[in-house]
Coordinates of C-alpha atoms in Angstrom, one line a residue:
Chain A
M1 CA -4.6 0.8 33.3
S2 CA -5.1 4.0 35.2
K3 CA -1.6 5.1 34.4
A4 CA -2.3 4.6 30.8
R5 CA -5.5 6.6 31.1
T6 CA -3.7 9.6 32.7
T7 CA -0.9 9.5 30.0
L8 CA -3.6 9.5 27.3
L9 CA -5.7 12.2 28.9
H10 CA -2.7 14.5 29.1
N11 CA -1.8 13.9 25.5
M12 CA -3.2 17.1 23.8
P13 CA -3.0 16.1 20.1
A14 CA -4.5 12.6 20.9
M15 CA -7.4 14.1 22.8
L16 CA -8.1 16.7 20.1
S17 CA -8.0 14.0 17.5
A18 CA -10.4 11.9 19.5
S19 CA -12.9 14.8 19.7
F20 CA -12.6 15.4 16.0
L21 CA -13.3 11.7 15.3
V22 CA -16.3 11.7 17.5
L23 CA -17.7 14.8 15.9
L24 CA -17.0 13.4 12.4
A25 CA -18.7 10.1 13.3
A26 CA -21.7 11.9 14.7
F27 CA -21.9 14.1 11.6
A28 CA -21.5 11.1 9.3
I29 CA -24.4 9.3 11.0
L30 CA -26.7 12.3 11.6
G31 CA -25.8 14.6 8.8
P32 CA -27.7 15.0 5.4
S33 CA -27.6 11.8 3.5
A34 CA -29.6 12.5 0.3
Y35 CA -26.4 11.6 -1.7
D36 CA -28.1 10.7 -5.0
V37 CA -30.7 13.4 -5.6
Q38 CA -29.8 14.7 -9.0
S39 CA -30.8 18.0 -10.4
L40 CA -29.2 18.3 -13.8
G41 CA -29.9 22.0 -14.3
N42 CA -28.0 22.8 -11.1
G43 CA -24.6 21.3 -11.8
L44 CA -21.3 22.7 -10.4
Q45 CA -22.9 25.4 -8.3
N46 CA -20.8 27.4 -5.9
P47 CA -21.6 27.1 -2.2
S48 CA -24.9 28.7 -1.3
R49 CA -27.4 28.6 1.5
N50 CA -29.2 25.6 0.0
H51 CA -26.0 23.7 -0.8
L52 CA -23.4 24.6 1.8
L53 CA -20.6 23.1 -0.3
G54 CA -22.2 23.6 -3.7
T55 CA -23.2 20.8 -6.1
D56 CA -21.3 18.3 -8.2
T57 CA -21.5 17.7 -12.0
L58 CA -24.9 16.1 -11.7
G59 CA -26.3 18.7 -9.4
R60 CA -26.0 16.5 -6.3
D61 CA -25.4 18.3 -3.0
L62 CA -21.7 17.9 -2.2
L63 CA -22.2 18.2 1.5
A64 CA -24.6 15.3 1.5
R65 CA -22.2 13.3 -0.6
V66 CA -19.2 14.0 1.6
T67 CA -21.3 13.2 4.7
Y68 CA -22.5 9.9 3.3
G69 CA -19.1 9.2 1.8
S70 CA -17.6 9.6 5.3
R71 CA -20.1 7.2 6.6
I72 CA -19.1 4.6 4.0
S73 CA -15.4 5.1 4.4
L74 CA -15.4 5.1 8.2
T75 CA -17.5 1.9 8.1
V76 CA -15.1 0.2 5.8
G77 CA -12.2 1.4 7.9
V78 CA -13.8 0.2 11.2
V79 CA -15.3 -3.1 10.0
S80 CA -12.3 -4.2 8.0
T81 CA -10.1 -3.4 11.0
L82 CA -12.4 -5.4 13.3
I83 CA -12.0 -8.4 11.0
S84 CA -8.3 -8.0 11.0
V85 CA -8.3 -7.7 14.8
V86 CA -10.3 -10.9 15.2
I87 CA -8.0 -12.8 12.9
G88 CA -4.8 -11.3 14.2
V89 CA -5.6 -11.7 17.9
L90 CA -6.7 -15.3 17.5
Y91 CA -3.7 -16.2 15.3
G92 CA -1.1 -14.4 17.5
A93 CA -2.6 -15.6 20.7
I94 CA -2.6 -19.3 19.6
A95 CA 0.9 -19.1 18.2
G96 CA 2.2 -17.4 21.4
Y97 CA 0.4 -19.7 23.8
A98 CA 1.2 -23.0 21.9
G99 CA 4.8 -22.1 21.7
K100 CA 7.7 -24.2 20.3
N101 CA 7.1 -25.8 16.9
I102 CA 3.6 -24.6 16.4
D103 CA 4.7 -21.0 17.1
D104 CA 7.6 -21.4 14.7
V105 CA 5.5 -22.7 11.9
M106 CA 2.8 -20.1 12.4
M107 CA 5.1 -17.1 12.6
R108 CA 7.1 -18.3 9.6
A109 CA 3.9 -18.4 7.7
V110 CA 3.3 -14.8 8.7
D111 CA 6.8 -13.9 7.4
V112 CA 5.9 -15.5 4.1
L113 CA 2.6 -13.6 3.9
Y114 CA 4.4 -10.3 4.7
S115 CA 6.4 -10.6 1.5
L116 CA 3.3 -11.2 -0.7
P117 CA 1.9 -8.3 -2.6
D118 CA -1.4 -8.1 -0.7
I119 CA -2.9 -5.2 -2.5
I120 CA -2.4 -6.8 -5.8
L121 CA -4.4 -9.8 -4.6
V122 CA -7.1 -7.5 -3.3
V123 CA -7.3 -5.8 -6.7
I124 CA -7.7 -9.2 -8.5
L125 CA -10.3 -10.2 -6.0
M126 CA -12.3 -7.0 -6.4
A127 CA -12.0 -7.0 -10.2
L128 CA -13.1 -10.6 -10.8
F129 CA -15.8 -11.2 -8.1
D130 CA -19.1 -9.4 -7.7
R131 CA -18.1 -6.2 -6.0
S132 CA -20.0 -5.6 -2.8
L133 CA -19.2 -3.8 0.5
L134 CA -19.0 -7.2 2.2
L135 CA -16.3 -8.4 -0.1
L136 CA -14.4 -5.2 0.4
F137 CA -14.6 -5.6 4.2
V138 CA -13.4 -9.1 4.1
A139 CA -10.7 -8.5 1.5
L140 CA -9.2 -5.6 3.3
G141 CA -9.5 -7.2 6.7
A142 CA -7.9 -10.4 5.4
V143 CA -4.7 -8.6 4.4
S144 CA -4.3 -6.3 7.4
W145 CA -3.9 -8.7 10.3
L146 CA -0.2 -9.7 10.1
T147 CA 1.3 -7.0 12.3
M148 CA -1.5 -7.5 14.8
A149 CA -0.7 -11.2 15.0
R150 CA 3.0 -10.4 15.7
I151 CA 2.1 -7.9 18.4
V152 CA -0.3 -10.2 20.2
R153 CA 2.1 -13.1 20.0
G154 CA 4.8 -11.0 21.7
Q155 CA 2.3 -10.0 24.4
V156 CA 1.2 -13.5 25.0
L157 CA 4.7 -14.8 25.2
S158 CA 5.4 -12.5 28.1
L159 CA 2.1 -12.9 29.7
K160 CA 1.9 -16.7 29.8
H161 CA 4.4 -17.1 32.6
E162 CA 2.9 -14.4 34.8
P163 CA 1.8 -15.6 38.3
F164 CA -1.9 -15.1 37.6
V165 CA -1.7 -17.4 34.6
E166 CA 0.1 -20.0 36.7
A167 CA -2.5 -19.6 39.3
A168 CA -5.3 -20.2 36.8
R169 CA -3.5 -23.3 35.6
A170 CA -3.0 -24.6 39.1
L171 CA -6.7 -24.2 39.7
G172 CA -7.3 -26.5 36.7
A173 CA -8.5 -24.0 34.1
S174 CA -8.6 -25.4 30.6
H175 CA -6.3 -24.0 27.9
S176 CA -9.1 -22.2 26.2
A177 CA -10.3 -20.7 29.5
I178 CA -6.7 -19.5 30.3
L179 CA -6.3 -18.0 26.8
F180 CA -9.7 -16.3 26.4
R181 CA -10.4 -15.3 30.0
H182 CA -7.0 -14.5 31.4
I183 CA -4.5 -13.8 28.6
I184 CA -6.4 -12.2 25.7
P185 CA -8.2 -9.6 27.9
N186 CA -4.7 -8.5 29.1
T187 CA -3.5 -7.8 25.5
M188 CA -6.4 -5.4 24.8
G189 CA -4.4 -2.2 25.4
P190 CA -1.8 -2.8 22.7
V191 CA -4.5 -4.3 20.4
L192 CA -6.6 -1.2 20.7
A193 CA -3.5 1.0 20.0
Y194 CA -2.5 -0.9 17.0
A195 CA -6.1 -1.3 15.7
T196 CA -6.3 2.5 15.7
L197 CA -3.3 2.7 13.5
T198 CA -4.7 0.0 11.2
V199 CA -7.8 2.1 10.4
P200 CA -6.1 4.8 8.4
T201 CA -4.2 2.3 6.2
V202 CA -7.4 0.5 5.5
I203 CA -9.2 3.7 4.7
L204 CA -6.4 4.6 2.3
D205 CA -6.6 1.2 0.7
E206 CA -10.3 1.6 0.2
A207 CA -9.8 5.1 -1.3
F208 CA -7.2 3.7 -3.6
L209 CA -9.5 0.8 -4.7
S210 CA -12.5 3.1 -5.2
F211 CA -10.4 5.6 -7.1
I212 CA -9.4 3.0 -9.7
G213 CA -13.0 1.9 -9.8
L214 CA -12.7 -1.4 -7.9
G215 CA -14.0 -0.4 -4.5
V216 CA -17.2 1.3 -3.5
Q217 CA -19.4 1.5 -6.6
P218 CA -21.0 4.8 -7.8
P219 CA -23.4 6.4 -7.2
T220 CA -22.6 5.4 -3.6
P221 CA -20.0 7.8 -2.5
S222 CA -16.9 7.1 -0.5
W223 CA -13.8 9.3 -0.1
G224 CA -12.1 7.5 -2.9
V225 CA -15.1 7.7 -5.2
L226 CA -15.5 11.4 -4.4
A227 CA -11.8 12.0 -5.0
A228 CA -12.0 10.3 -8.4
E229 CA -15.0 12.4 -9.4
G230 CA -13.3 15.5 -8.1
A231 CA -10.1 14.8 -10.0
Q232 CA -12.0 14.8 -13.2
A233 CA -13.5 18.2 -12.6
I234 CA -10.5 19.7 -10.9
A235 CA -9.8 22.3 -13.6
V236 CA -13.4 23.6 -13.5
H237 CA -14.6 23.1 -9.9
P238 CA -11.7 22.3 -7.5
I239 CA -13.9 22.1 -4.4
L240 CA -15.2 18.7 -5.6
L241 CA -11.7 17.4 -4.9
I242 CA -10.7 19.6 -2.0
A243 CA -13.7 19.0 0.2
P244 CA -13.6 15.2 0.5
T245 CA -9.8 15.2 0.5
A246 CA -9.7 17.6 3.4
V247 CA -12.1 15.6 5.5
M248 CA -10.1 12.4 4.7
A249 CA -6.7 14.0 5.5
L250 CA -8.0 15.3 8.8
T251 CA -9.3 11.9 9.6
L252 CA -6.1 10.2 8.8
F253 CA -4.1 12.7 10.9
S254 CA -6.5 12.3 13.8
L255 CA -6.3 8.5 13.7
S256 CA -2.5 8.4 13.6
F257 CA -2.2 11.0 16.5
L258 CA -4.7 9.0 18.5
G259 CA -3.0 5.7 17.7
E260 CA 0.4 7.1 18.6
G261 CA -1.1 8.4 21.8
L262 CA -2.6 5.0 22.7
R263 CA 0.7 3.3 21.9
E264 CA 2.6 5.6 24.2
A265 CA 0.0 5.2 26.9
F266 CA 0.2 1.4 26.7
D267 CA 3.9 1.5 26.1
V268 CA 3.8 -0.9 23.1
D269 CA 6.8 -1.8 21.1
A270 CA 5.9 -2.2 17.4
R271 CA 8.2 -5.2 16.8
Chain B
M1 CA 26.9 -12.0 3.1
K2 CA 27.1 -13.7 -0.3
R3 CA 25.5 -16.8 1.1
F4 CA 22.7 -14.6 2.6
I5 CA 22.0 -13.0 -0.7
L6 CA 22.0 -16.3 -2.6
R7 CA 19.7 -17.9 -0.1
R8 CA 17.3 -15.0 -0.3
L9 CA 17.3 -15.2 -4.1
A10 CA 16.6 -18.9 -3.9
V11 CA 13.7 -18.5 -1.6
M12 CA 12.1 -16.1 -4.1
I13 CA 11.4 -18.9 -6.6
P14 CA 9.0 -20.9 -4.3
M15 CA 7.5 -17.5 -3.1
I16 CA 6.7 -16.5 -6.7
L17 CA 5.2 -19.9 -7.4
L18 CA 3.1 -19.5 -4.3
V19 CA 1.9 -16.1 -5.4
L20 CA 1.1 -17.4 -8.8
T21 CA -0.8 -20.4 -7.4
I22 CA -2.9 -18.1 -5.2
A23 CA -3.6 -15.7 -8.0
F24 CA -4.3 -18.6 -10.5
F25 CA -7.0 -20.0 -8.3
M26 CA -8.5 -16.6 -7.5
V27 CA -8.7 -15.9 -11.2
N28 CA -9.9 -19.4 -12.1
L29 CA -12.6 -19.5 -9.4
A30 CA -14.1 -16.1 -10.3
P31 CA -17.5 -16.1 -11.9
G32 CA -17.8 -15.0 -15.5
S33 CA -15.3 -15.4 -18.3
P34 CA -13.2 -12.9 -20.3
F35 CA -15.5 -13.4 -23.3
S36 CA -18.8 -12.7 -21.4
R37 CA -18.3 -8.9 -21.6
G38 CA -19.7 -6.5 -24.1
R39 CA -21.1 -8.0 -27.3
A40 CA -22.3 -11.6 -26.9
L41 CA -20.3 -13.9 -29.1
P42 CA -21.9 -16.7 -31.1
P43 CA -21.6 -19.9 -29.0
E44 CA -19.3 -21.7 -31.5
V45 CA -16.9 -18.7 -31.5
E46 CA -16.8 -18.6 -27.8
A47 CA -16.2 -22.3 -27.6
A48 CA -13.3 -22.0 -30.1
L49 CA -11.8 -19.1 -28.1
K50 CA -12.1 -21.1 -24.9
A51 CA -10.4 -24.0 -26.5
K52 CA -7.6 -21.7 -27.8
Y53 CA -6.8 -20.5 -24.3
G54 CA -7.4 -23.9 -22.7
F55 CA -10.4 -22.8 -20.6
D56 CA -12.4 -25.8 -21.7
Q57 CA -10.0 -28.1 -19.8
P58 CA -10.6 -29.2 -16.1
R59 CA -9.2 -26.8 -13.6
W60 CA -6.3 -29.0 -12.5
K61 CA -5.2 -29.5 -16.1
Q62 CA -5.2 -25.8 -16.7
Y63 CA -3.1 -25.3 -13.5
V64 CA -0.6 -28.0 -14.6
R65 CA -0.4 -26.5 -18.0
F66 CA 0.1 -22.9 -16.7
M67 CA 2.8 -24.0 -14.2
S68 CA 4.7 -26.0 -16.7
R69 CA 4.8 -23.0 -19.0
I70 CA 6.1 -21.0 -16.1
A71 CA 8.8 -23.6 -15.7
G72 CA 9.7 -23.0 -19.4
F73 CA 8.0 -25.9 -21.1
S74 CA 5.8 -25.0 -24.0
V75 CA 3.8 -27.2 -26.4
D76 CA 3.4 -26.0 -30.0
Q77 CA 0.5 -26.7 -32.4
S78 CA 1.9 -30.1 -33.5
G79 CA 2.2 -31.2 -29.8
V80 CA 6.0 -31.1 -29.6
T81 CA 7.3 -30.0 -26.2
T82 CA 10.2 -27.6 -26.1
W83 CA 12.0 -26.1 -23.2
H84 CA 13.5 -22.6 -22.8
P85 CA 15.2 -21.0 -19.9
Y86 CA 12.5 -18.4 -19.2
P87 CA 8.8 -18.5 -18.1
D88 CA 6.2 -18.2 -20.7
F89 CA 3.0 -16.5 -19.5
G90 CA 1.0 -17.3 -22.6
E91 CA -1.1 -15.0 -24.8
S92 CA -3.0 -11.9 -23.8
I93 CA -6.8 -12.1 -24.2
K94 CA -7.6 -8.5 -24.7
Y95 CA -4.6 -7.6 -26.8
R96 CA -5.2 -10.4 -29.4
D97 CA -2.1 -12.0 -30.7
R98 CA 0.2 -10.3 -28.3
R99 CA 2.2 -12.4 -25.9
V100 CA 2.1 -11.5 -22.2
N101 CA 5.9 -11.8 -22.1
D102 CA 6.2 -9.0 -24.7
I103 CA 3.8 -6.7 -22.9
I104 CA 5.8 -7.2 -19.7
K105 CA 9.1 -6.7 -21.4
E106 CA 7.8 -3.5 -22.9
S107 CA 6.2 -2.0 -19.8
L108 CA 8.3 -3.3 -16.9
P109 CA 11.3 -1.0 -17.6
V110 CA 9.1 2.1 -17.7
S111 CA 7.7 1.2 -14.2
V112 CA 11.1 0.4 -12.8
V113 CA 12.6 3.6 -14.1
L114 CA 9.7 5.5 -12.6
G115 CA 10.0 3.7 -9.3
I116 CA 13.8 4.2 -9.0
A117 CA 13.4 7.9 -10.0
A118 CA 10.8 8.3 -7.3
Y119 CA 12.9 6.5 -4.7
L120 CA 16.0 8.6 -5.4
L121 CA 14.0 11.8 -5.4
A122 CA 12.5 10.8 -2.0
L123 CA 16.0 10.1 -0.6
V124 CA 17.5 13.3 -1.8
A125 CA 14.6 15.7 -1.1
G126 CA 13.6 13.9 2.2
I127 CA 17.1 13.8 3.7
G128 CA 17.8 17.3 2.5
A129 CA 14.7 18.8 3.9
G130 CA 15.0 16.8 7.1
S131 CA 18.6 17.8 7.9
L132 CA 17.8 21.4 6.9
S133 CA 14.9 21.3 9.3
A134 CA 17.0 19.8 12.1
S135 CA 19.8 22.3 11.8
R136 CA 17.3 25.2 11.8
R137 CA 15.4 23.6 14.6
D138 CA 12.4 25.6 16.0
T139 CA 12.7 28.3 13.4
W140 CA 9.9 29.2 11.0
L141 CA 11.7 27.2 8.3
D142 CA 11.6 24.1 10.5
R143 CA 7.9 24.5 11.2
L144 CA 7.1 25.2 7.6
L145 CA 8.9 22.1 6.4
M146 CA 7.3 19.9 9.0
L147 CA 3.9 21.3 8.2
G148 CA 4.5 20.5 4.6
S149 CA 5.6 17.0 5.4
M150 CA 2.3 16.5 7.3
L151 CA 0.4 17.5 4.2
G152 CA 2.6 15.2 2.1
I153 CA 1.8 12.2 4.2
A154 CA -1.9 12.8 4.2
L155 CA -2.4 13.6 0.5
P156 CA -2.8 10.3 -1.4
S157 CA -1.2 10.2 -4.8
F158 CA -4.5 10.2 -6.6
V159 CA -5.3 13.7 -5.1
L160 CA -1.7 15.0 -5.5
G161 CA -1.4 14.0 -9.1
P162 CA -4.4 15.9 -10.4
L163 CA -3.4 18.9 -8.2
L164 CA 0.1 19.0 -9.7
I165 CA -1.3 18.6 -13.2
T166 CA -3.6 21.6 -12.7
L167 CA -0.8 23.7 -11.3
F168 CA 2.2 22.8 -13.4
S169 CA 0.6 21.7 -16.7
L170 CA -2.7 23.6 -17.1
T171 CA -1.8 26.8 -15.3
F172 CA 2.0 27.3 -15.9
Y173 CA 2.6 24.9 -18.9
F174 CA 5.9 23.6 -17.3
F175 CA 5.4 19.9 -17.8
P176 CA 3.0 17.9 -20.1
P177 CA -0.1 16.7 -18.2
G178 CA 0.5 13.1 -19.2
G179 CA 2.0 10.7 -21.7
V180 CA 5.6 9.8 -22.1
E181 CA 8.3 10.9 -24.5
W182 CA 11.3 8.6 -24.8
S183 CA 14.8 10.0 -24.5
M184 CA 16.5 6.7 -25.2
E185 CA 15.4 3.4 -26.7
W186 CA 17.5 0.2 -26.8
G187 CA 15.1 -2.4 -27.9
Y188 CA 12.7 -3.0 -25.0
L189 CA 14.6 -0.7 -22.6
R190 CA 13.2 2.7 -23.0
I191 CA 14.0 5.6 -20.8
P192 CA 11.4 8.5 -20.5
T193 CA 12.6 12.1 -20.8
L194 CA 13.0 14.0 -17.6
R195 CA 10.3 16.4 -18.6
T196 CA 7.7 13.7 -18.9
L197 CA 8.9 11.8 -15.8
A198 CA 9.1 14.8 -13.5
L199 CA 5.4 15.0 -12.4
P200 CA 4.7 11.3 -12.1
A201 CA 7.9 10.8 -10.1
L202 CA 7.2 13.7 -7.8
T203 CA 3.6 12.5 -7.2
L204 CA 4.8 9.0 -6.5
S205 CA 7.5 10.1 -4.1
M206 CA 5.7 12.9 -2.2
A207 CA 4.6 10.7 0.7
F208 CA 8.2 9.3 1.1
I209 CA 9.8 12.7 0.9
A210 CA 7.6 13.6 3.7
Y211 CA 8.2 10.5 5.8
I212 CA 11.9 10.5 5.2
A213 CA 12.1 14.2 6.1
R214 CA 10.5 13.6 9.4
L215 CA 12.6 10.5 10.1
T216 CA 15.8 12.4 9.2
R217 CA 14.9 15.4 11.3
N218 CA 14.2 13.3 14.4
G219 CA 17.4 11.3 13.9
V220 CA 19.6 14.4 13.4
V221 CA 18.0 16.3 16.3
E222 CA 18.6 13.2 18.5
S223 CA 22.3 12.8 17.4
L224 CA 23.0 16.5 17.8
R225 CA 22.6 15.9 21.5
Q226 CA 25.3 13.2 21.6
D227 CA 28.8 13.7 23.1
Y228 CA 30.6 13.2 19.8
I229 CA 28.8 16.2 18.4
R230 CA 30.1 18.2 21.3
T231 CA 33.6 17.0 20.5
A232 CA 33.1 18.0 16.9
R233 CA 32.0 21.4 17.9
A234 CA 34.9 21.7 20.3
K235 CA 37.2 20.9 17.4
G236 CA 35.8 24.0 15.7
L237 CA 34.1 22.3 12.8
S238 CA 31.5 24.4 11.0
E239 CA 27.8 23.7 11.7
R240 CA 27.3 22.4 8.2
R241 CA 30.1 19.9 8.5
I242 CA 28.8 18.8 11.9
V243 CA 25.3 18.1 10.5
L244 CA 26.3 16.6 7.2
D245 CA 29.4 14.5 8.3
H246 CA 28.6 13.5 11.8
A247 CA 24.9 13.8 12.8
L248 CA 23.4 12.8 9.5
R249 CA 25.3 9.5 9.1
A250 CA 23.9 8.1 12.4
S251 CA 20.4 9.0 11.5
L252 CA 20.2 7.3 8.2
L253 CA 19.4 3.8 9.5
P254 CA 15.8 4.5 10.3
V255 CA 15.5 5.9 6.8
V256 CA 16.9 2.7 5.3
S257 CA 14.7 0.5 7.4
F258 CA 11.7 2.6 6.4
S259 CA 12.6 1.8 2.8
G260 CA 11.1 -1.7 3.0
P261 CA 7.5 -0.6 3.5
A262 CA 8.1 2.4 1.3
I263 CA 9.0 0.2 -1.7
A264 CA 5.9 -1.9 -1.2
F265 CA 4.0 1.3 -1.3
L266 CA 5.9 2.5 -4.4
V267 CA 4.9 -0.7 -6.3
T268 CA 1.2 -0.1 -5.6
G269 CA 1.6 3.6 -6.0
T270 CA 2.7 3.2 -9.6
V271 CA -0.7 1.8 -10.4
V272 CA -2.4 5.0 -9.6
V273 CA 0.3 7.3 -10.8
E274 CA 0.6 5.5 -14.1
S275 CA -3.2 5.8 -14.7
V276 CA -3.3 9.4 -13.7
F277 CA -0.4 10.4 -15.9
S278 CA -1.0 7.8 -18.7
V279 CA 2.4 6.3 -18.3
P280 CA 2.5 3.0 -20.3
G281 CA 3.9 0.9 -17.4
L282 CA 3.1 -2.3 -15.7
G283 CA 0.7 -0.7 -13.3
R284 CA -1.6 0.7 -15.9
Y285 CA -1.7 -2.6 -17.7
F286 CA -2.6 -4.3 -14.4
I287 CA -5.8 -2.3 -13.8
D288 CA -6.7 -2.8 -17.5
A289 CA -6.0 -6.5 -17.3
A290 CA -8.0 -7.0 -14.1
N291 CA -11.0 -5.1 -15.5
N292 CA -10.9 -7.1 -18.8
R293 CA -10.3 -10.5 -17.1
D294 CA -7.2 -10.8 -19.2
Y295 CA -6.2 -13.9 -17.1
F296 CA -2.7 -14.5 -18.2
L297 CA -1.8 -10.8 -18.3
I298 CA -3.0 -10.5 -14.7
L299 CA -0.9 -13.5 -13.6
G300 CA 2.2 -12.3 -15.4
I301 CA 2.0 -8.8 -13.9
T302 CA 1.3 -10.2 -10.5
A303 CA 4.4 -12.3 -10.7
F304 CA 6.5 -9.3 -11.6
G305 CA 4.9 -7.1 -9.0
A306 CA 5.8 -9.7 -6.4
L307 CA 9.3 -10.2 -7.8
S308 CA 10.1 -6.5 -7.7
L309 CA 8.8 -6.2 -4.2
M310 CA 11.1 -9.1 -3.1
I311 CA 14.1 -7.8 -4.9
A312 CA 13.7 -4.3 -3.4
N313 CA 13.3 -5.7 0.1
L314 CA 16.5 -7.8 -0.4
A315 CA 18.3 -4.6 -1.6
V316 CA 17.1 -2.8 1.6
D317 CA 18.4 -5.6 3.9
V318 CA 21.8 -5.6 2.1
L319 CA 22.1 -1.8 2.3
Y320 CA 21.2 -2.0 6.0
A321 CA 24.0 -4.5 6.7
I322 CA 26.5 -2.3 4.8
L323 CA 25.5 0.9 6.7
D324 CA 25.4 -0.8 10.1
P325 CA 28.4 -3.0 10.7
R326 CA 26.8 -4.4 13.8
I327 CA 24.3 -6.4 11.7
R328 CA 25.7 -9.5 10.2
H329 CA 23.6 -11.7 8.0
E330 CA 24.7 -15.3 8.3

């Protein structure tokens, strides 16, 4: 663990990314959040002292909308990823620990799910059921756990014959105790690394869904909602598209640098 | 190899049926009905419409009916069952009196052409930029190309599309901002003109151009360190021949294996790009169908989305085996 920490601390891009993410999260939580105060006479203003990024078509403060949108998008990214981590870790750990036929069947099922068009199913789900943030979390989490399951299974396969697991078994620990107390805690490094890489894909999926009108519902902003609004006004007021996109792009970069750094530190093989 | 391809093609049939079953029950269990939107219909009209599409039947009967139509059995008004060798997805609900099969026949080729154009563009531009970057390693050109590729990866298509429209259509008038003109039409197979295809294809492929450029650059830089490159240099080959004939070939495998996820992305990407540029393809109909609860159209497009994904993945695996003789599919 300490070797991993040293590797990570010496990884400049990863540390810069981590600081950016901390700052952004702090800003998203603490920054201005009056995202829906309209002022119809003051639409499409340029940046000024009152509105640091100007206003949108309905006279709403763009900075507040980007801040609140970041809060929503980051929440979707993190919560959906957590859901996918829980499913993926449990599934992969059980498959790897059970071994033999159960493992075969479970991993074959993952192969089948891999070739399904997940985002198409998410679109159907979001279009037909009552759209809510909760449904969005669950839908995105439910389609993002496959690679996690594969990684955890691989880890468990190599861990389950380690001396400390044998020792626990010899002491009479139950299967669930061995799995939850001894094996799963030891997979957390790679899990953390891969979870960090899952967040950007989930964020992009959310942005995609919101852009086509099936994700976060206006007037609540998210990066996808803001990009959709900005795209409509691009010829007249490009900052509406540029500001949220820039924040989103920086976040995606940071997450993938940090994820790669973690992966290097924990020496994870993606297969 | 032949057996491998045949087996994979055979597996696709149960996979599609599985996708359709999942989608069928998602659609069927959803609250509301396609007729509950907009103007309220008189109850007897709504009942007649429901009977027309079979929505008055119990769920399992609807499922059996749907699946038997997929298997090619259809029942006409007088109750006579006939069989034909293609699936029948039934009638669209929003586009009254149009069959889902016809909508798909009309829009699938457009999406496929767009997807293939984007994929080829990504290969050519990505490999070109990547090998250029690698052979000019650590110069300003290399840095510029790699910076550009970072941007290409981070800009989602729904941001890039409007940006390109503003730049190329509204400022410089090079390309139309949307819509399609046909250069050739053979029945259902219609090929858009290059002029109308250029911006959508570029938007769709930008992320892959960027990824492929990075993959190629890393691969070429890696292989330029190998001994056989030193041999080639010692033989007195030109730098261009060394990069293009020797180093590039070894670095193409990661590009091919990246194509799997890339194609999955292309299939979803068409949804956004087709709506941004008003291209009448499958993706645009899909959003439309989902929002209008056009049940059979949703299911039909889902089936073809899944099918194109599977065929593309199979193509990638076959290509991989051809390029790398060490891999043998049994």
